[in-house]
CSV table of C-alpha atoms and ligand atoms in Angstrom, one decimal:
chain,number,residue,atom,x,y,z
A,4,UNK,CA,0.0,0.0,0.0
A,5,UNK,CA,2.9,2.3,0.5
A,6,UNK,CA,6.7,2.7,0.7
A,7,UNK,CA,7.8,4.7,3.7
A,8,UNK,CA,10.7,5.1,6.1
A,9,UNK,CA,11.0,6.2,9.6
A,10,UNK,CA,13.7,8.8,10.2
A,11,UNK,CA,14.5,9.6,13.9
A,12,UNK,CA,17.2,9.5,16.4
A,13,UNK,CA,17.8,6.5,18.7
A,14,UNK,CA,15.1,6.3,21.4
A,15,UNK,CA,12.5,8.2,19.4
A,16,UNK,CA,10.3,5.2,19.0
A,17,UNK,CA,11.0,4.0,15.4
A,18,UNK,CA,10.8,0.3,16.4
A,19,UNK,CA,7.5,0.6,18.3
A,20,UNK,CA,5.8,2.8,15.7
A,21,UNK,CA,7.3,0.8,12.9
A,22,UNK,CA,5.8,-2.5,14.0
A,23,UNK,CA,2.4,-0.9,14.5
A,24,UNK,CA,2.3,0.9,11.2
A,25,UNK,CA,3.5,-2.1,9.2
A,26,UNK,CA,0.9,-4.3,10.8
A,27,UNK,CA,-1.9,-1.8,10.2
A,28,UNK,CA,-1.0,-1.4,6.6
A,29,UNK,CA,0.0,-5.0,5.9
A,30,UNK,CA,3.5,-4.2,4.8
A,31,UNK,CA,6.8,-5.8,5.9
A,32,UNK,CA,8.7,-3.9,8.6
A,33,UNK,CA,12.4,-3.9,7.8
A,34,UNK,CA,14.5,-2.7,10.7
A,35,UNK,CA,18.1,-2.6,9.9
A,36,UNK,CA,19.2,-2.7,13.5
A,37,UNK,CA,17.1,-5.9,14.0
A,38,UNK,CA,18.5,-7.5,10.8
A,39,UNK,CA,22.0,-6.6,11.8
A,40,UNK,CA,21.6,-7.9,15.4
A,41,UNK,CA,20.3,-11.1,13.9
A,42,UNK,CA,23.5,-11.4,11.8
A,43,UNK,CA,25.6,-10.8,14.9
A,44,UNK,CA,23.7,-13.5,16.8
A,45,UNK,CA,24.2,-16.0,14.0
A,46,UNK,CA,27.8,-15.1,13.5
A,47,UNK,CA,27.5,-14.5,9.8
A,48,UNK,CA,30.4,-12.7,7.9
A,49,UNK,CA,28.2,-9.5,7.9
A,50,UNK,CA,27.6,-10.0,11.7
A,51,UNK,CA,31.2,-10.3,12.4
A,52,UNK,CA,32.0,-7.2,10.3
A,53,UNK,CA,29.2,-5.2,11.9
A,54,UNK,CA,29.6,-6.0,15.6
A,55,UNK,CA,32.4,-3.6,16.7
A,56,UNK,CA,30.7,-0.6,15.1
A,57,UNK,CA,27.3,-1.5,16.6
A,58,UNK,CA,28.8,-2.0,20.1
A,59,UNK,CA,30.5,1.4,20.0
A,60,UNK,CA,27.3,3.1,18.7
A,61,UNK,CA,29.0,3.9,15.3
A,62,UNK,CA,27.6,3.1,11.9
A,63,UNK,CA,28.2,-0.2,10.0
A,64,UNK,CA,29.9,0.6,6.7
A,65,UNK,CA,27.5,1.9,4.0
A,66,UNK,CA,28.4,-0.7,1.4
A,67,UNK,CA,27.4,-3.6,3.8
A,68,UNK,CA,24.1,-2.1,4.9
A,69,UNK,CA,23.2,-1.0,1.3
A,70,UNK,CA,23.8,-4.6,0.1
A,71,UNK,CA,21.9,-6.1,2.9
A,72,UNK,CA,18.8,-4.0,2.5
A,73,UNK,CA,18.7,-3.8,-1.3
A,74,UNK,CA,19.0,-7.6,-1.4
A,75,UNK,CA,16.0,-7.7,1.0
A,76,UNK,CA,13.7,-5.3,-0.8
A,77,UNK,CA,15.1,-6.0,-4.3
A,78,UNK,CA,16.0,-9.7,-4.5
A,79,UNK,CA,14.4,-11.9,-7.1
A,80,UNK,CA,10.9,-10.6,-6.4
A,81,UNK,CA,11.2,-7.0,-5.4
A,82,UNK,CA,8.9,-5.8,-2.7
A,83,UNK,CA,6.3,-3.3,-3.8
A,84,UNK,CA,5.6,-2.0,-0.3
A,85,UNK,CA,7.6,-1.8,2.8
A,86,UNK,CA,8.3,0.2,5.9
A,87,UNK,CA,12.0,0.8,6.5
A,88,UNK,CA,13.2,1.6,10.0
A,89,UNK,CA,16.8,2.7,10.4
A,90,UNK,CA,17.7,2.9,6.7
A,91,UNK,CA,18.8,5.1,5.1
A,92,UNK,CA,21.0,6.6,7.8
A,93,UNK,CA,23.6,8.4,5.7
A,94,UNK,CA,23.4,10.5,2.6
A,95,UNK,CA,25.2,7.8,0.7
A,96,UNK,CA,22.6,5.2,1.7
A,97,UNK,CA,19.8,7.7,0.8
A,98,UNK,CA,21.3,8.2,-2.7
A,99,UNK,CA,21.7,4.4,-3.2
A,100,UNK,CA,18.1,3.9,-2.2
A,101,UNK,CA,16.9,6.7,-4.5
A,102,UNK,CA,18.9,5.3,-7.4
A,103,UNK,CA,17.5,1.8,-6.8
A,104,UNK,CA,14.0,3.2,-6.4
A,105,UNK,CA,14.2,5.3,-9.6
A,106,UNK,CA,15.4,2.3,-11.5
A,107,UNK,CA,12.7,0.0,-10.2
A,108,UNK,CA,9.8,2.5,-10.0
A,109,UNK,CA,9.9,2.2,-6.3
A,110,UNK,CA,10.9,5.5,-4.8
A,111,UNK,CA,9.6,6.3,-1.3
A,112,UNK,CA,6.1,7.9,-0.8
A,113,UNK,CA,6.7,9.2,2.7
A,114,UNK,CA,9.4,9.8,5.2
A,115,UNK,CA,8.1,9.8,8.8
A,116,UNK,CA,10.3,11.9,11.0
A,117,UNK,CA,9.7,11.6,14.8
A,118,UNK,CA,10.7,14.6,16.8
A,119,UNK,CA,11.6,14.1,20.5
A,120,UNK,CA,13.7,16.4,22.7
A,121,UNK,CA,17.2,15.1,23.5
A,122,UNK,CA,16.7,14.8,27.3
A,123,UNK,CA,13.7,12.6,26.6
A,124,UNK,CA,15.7,10.4,24.2
A,125,UNK,CA,18.4,9.8,26.7
A,126,UNK,CA,15.8,9.0,29.4
A,127,UNK,CA,14.1,6.4,27.2
A,128,UNK,CA,17.3,4.8,26.1
A,129,UNK,CA,18.7,4.5,29.6
A,130,UNK,CA,15.4,2.9,30.7
A,131,UNK,CA,15.4,0.5,27.7
A,132,UNK,CA,19.0,-0.5,28.6
A,133,UNK,CA,17.9,-1.3,32.1
A,134,UNK,CA,15.1,-3.5,30.9
A,135,UNK,CA,16.4,-5.2,27.8
A,136,UNK,CA,20.1,-5.2,28.5
A,137,UNK,CA,20.8,-4.2,24.9
A,138,UNK,CA,24.5,-3.7,24.8
A,139,UNK,CA,24.5,-0.3,23.1
A,140,UNK,CA,22.0,1.2,25.6
A,141,UNK,CA,24.7,2.4,28.1
A,142,UNK,CA,25.3,6.0,28.9
A,143,UNK,CA,28.5,6.7,26.9
A,144,UNK,CA,27.4,4.6,23.9
A,145,UNK,CA,24.0,6.5,23.9
A,146,UNK,CA,25.8,9.8,23.7
A,147,UNK,CA,27.9,8.6,20.8
A,148,UNK,CA,24.8,7.3,18.9
A,149,UNK,CA,23.0,10.7,19.3
A,150,UNK,CA,26.1,12.4,18.0
A,151,UNK,CA,26.4,10.0,15.1
A,152,UNK,CA,22.7,10.7,14.3
A,153,UNK,CA,23.3,14.5,14.3
A,154,UNK,CA,26.3,14.2,12.0
A,155,UNK,CA,25.3,11.5,9.6
A,156,UNK,CA,21.5,11.1,9.6
A,157,UNK,CA,20.1,14.6,10.3
A,158,UNK,CA,21.3,15.8,6.9
A,159,UNK,CA,18.7,13.4,5.3
A,160,UNK,CA,16.0,15.8,6.6
A,161,UNK,CA,16.9,18.3,3.9
A,162,UNK,CA,17.3,15.6,1.3
A,163,UNK,CA,13.7,14.4,1.8
A,164,UNK,CA,12.3,17.8,2.4
A,165,UNK,CA,13.5,18.9,-1.0
A,166,UNK,CA,11.6,15.9,-2.5
A,167,UNK,CA,8.4,17.0,-0.7
A,168,UNK,CA,7.8,13.7,1.2
A,169,UNK,CA,9.0,14.6,4.7
A,170,UNK,CA,6.3,14.4,7.5
A,171,UNK,CA,7.4,16.0,10.8
A,172,UNK,CA,5.6,14.2,13.6
A,173,UNK,CA,5.7,15.2,17.3
A,174,UNK,CA,7.1,12.0,18.9
A,175,UNK,CA,6.1,12.8,22.5
A,176,UNK,CA,3.1,11.6,24.4
A,177,UNK,CA,1.5,8.1,24.5
A,178,UNK,CA,2.3,5.4,21.9
A,179,UNK,CA,-1.3,5.6,20.7
A,180,UNK,CA,-1.3,9.4,20.3
A,181,UNK,CA,1.9,9.2,18.2
A,182,UNK,CA,0.5,6.4,16.0
A,183,UNK,CA,-2.6,8.6,15.5
A,184,UNK,CA,-0.6,11.6,14.5
A,185,UNK,CA,1.4,9.6,12.0
A,186,UNK,CA,-1.8,8.1,10.5
A,187,UNK,CA,-3.3,11.6,10.1
A,188,UNK,CA,-0.3,12.9,8.3
A,189,UNK,CA,-0.1,9.9,6.1
A,190,UNK,CA,-3.7,9.7,5.1
A,191,UNK,CA,-3.6,12.5,2.4
A,192,UNK,CA,-0.6,10.7,0.8
A,193,UNK,CA,-2.3,7.3,0.9
A,194,UNK,CA,-5.5,8.6,-0.7
A,195,UNK,CA,-3.8,9.7,-3.9
B,307,LIG,P1,18.8,2.9,17.3
B,307,LIG,O1,18.0,3.7,16.3
B,307,LIG,O2,18.2,2.9,18.7
B,307,LIG,O3,20.3,3.4,17.3
B,307,LIG,P2,18.9,0.5,15.6
B,307,LIG,O4,18.4,-0.8,16.1
B,307,LIG,O5,18.2,1.2,14.5
B,307,LIG,O6,18.9,1.4,17.0
B,307,LIG,O7,20.5,0.4,15.2
B,307,LIG,C1,21.4,-0.2,16.1
B,307,LIG,C2,22.8,-0.1,15.4
B,307,LIG,O8,22.8,-0.8,14.2
B,307,LIG,C3,23.3,1.3,15.1
B,307,LIG,O9,23.9,2.0,16.2
B,307,LIG,C4,24.3,1.0,14.0
B,307,LIG,O10,25.5,0.6,14.5
B,307,LIG,C5,23.7,-0.2,13.2
B,307,LIG,N1,22.9,0.3,12.1
B,307,LIG,C6,21.5,0.2,12.0
B,307,LIG,N2,21.1,0.7,10.8
B,307,LIG,C7,22.2,1.1,10.2
B,307,LIG,C8,22.4,1.8,8.9
B,307,LIG,N3,21.4,2.1,8.1
B,307,LIG,N4,23.7,2.1,8.6
B,307,LIG,C9,24.7,1.8,9.4
B,307,LIG,N5,24.6,1.2,10.6
B,307,LIG,C10,23.3,0.9,11.0
């Protein structure tokens, strides 16, 4: 029904909202962090290559992530619809996705950007670290991930704004409220 991506800093709720939206719209939810953690757990070549960057809160090299995701959405039967979560995360990834999309007639319809103040992000991530024990949810790694987001991922805001597909959503409040806000901003795009 649509091709969209979630663009937001760590802790903004990409995973939670991604799962809900994908289910509501019946599209696959492809979260690069989850896919990469699965590779690490299985000890694949990609997992071995990705682990150190992930543990330190840095980015996995573009070429590896681009191959992984384009294989997933491209493959032998390219997906028509999908919700991407955590990709693209650099301008190089965004350009690769755009080139692929233009070639395949599958450019993105909407970019859902969740906006949450930094203190709130840190609070949520520290809490998640306590509960889930995710290895990159510790105080110093969290700071690094937020900085990596500002430097590498925030420039994508302009890239998608220029293309007229950026939806800015207030990412504070209850999970339900945020889902509703996203649905309201998406609906005009989905009706077309
Ligand atoms: P968060 O958004 O909370 O940082 P993710 O689960 O999306 O969590 O990502 C976890 C880690 O996986 C990132 O810190 C990074 O090391 C790696 N990663 C995920 N997506 C990408 C990507 N598109 N490019 C490079 N590295 C990525």
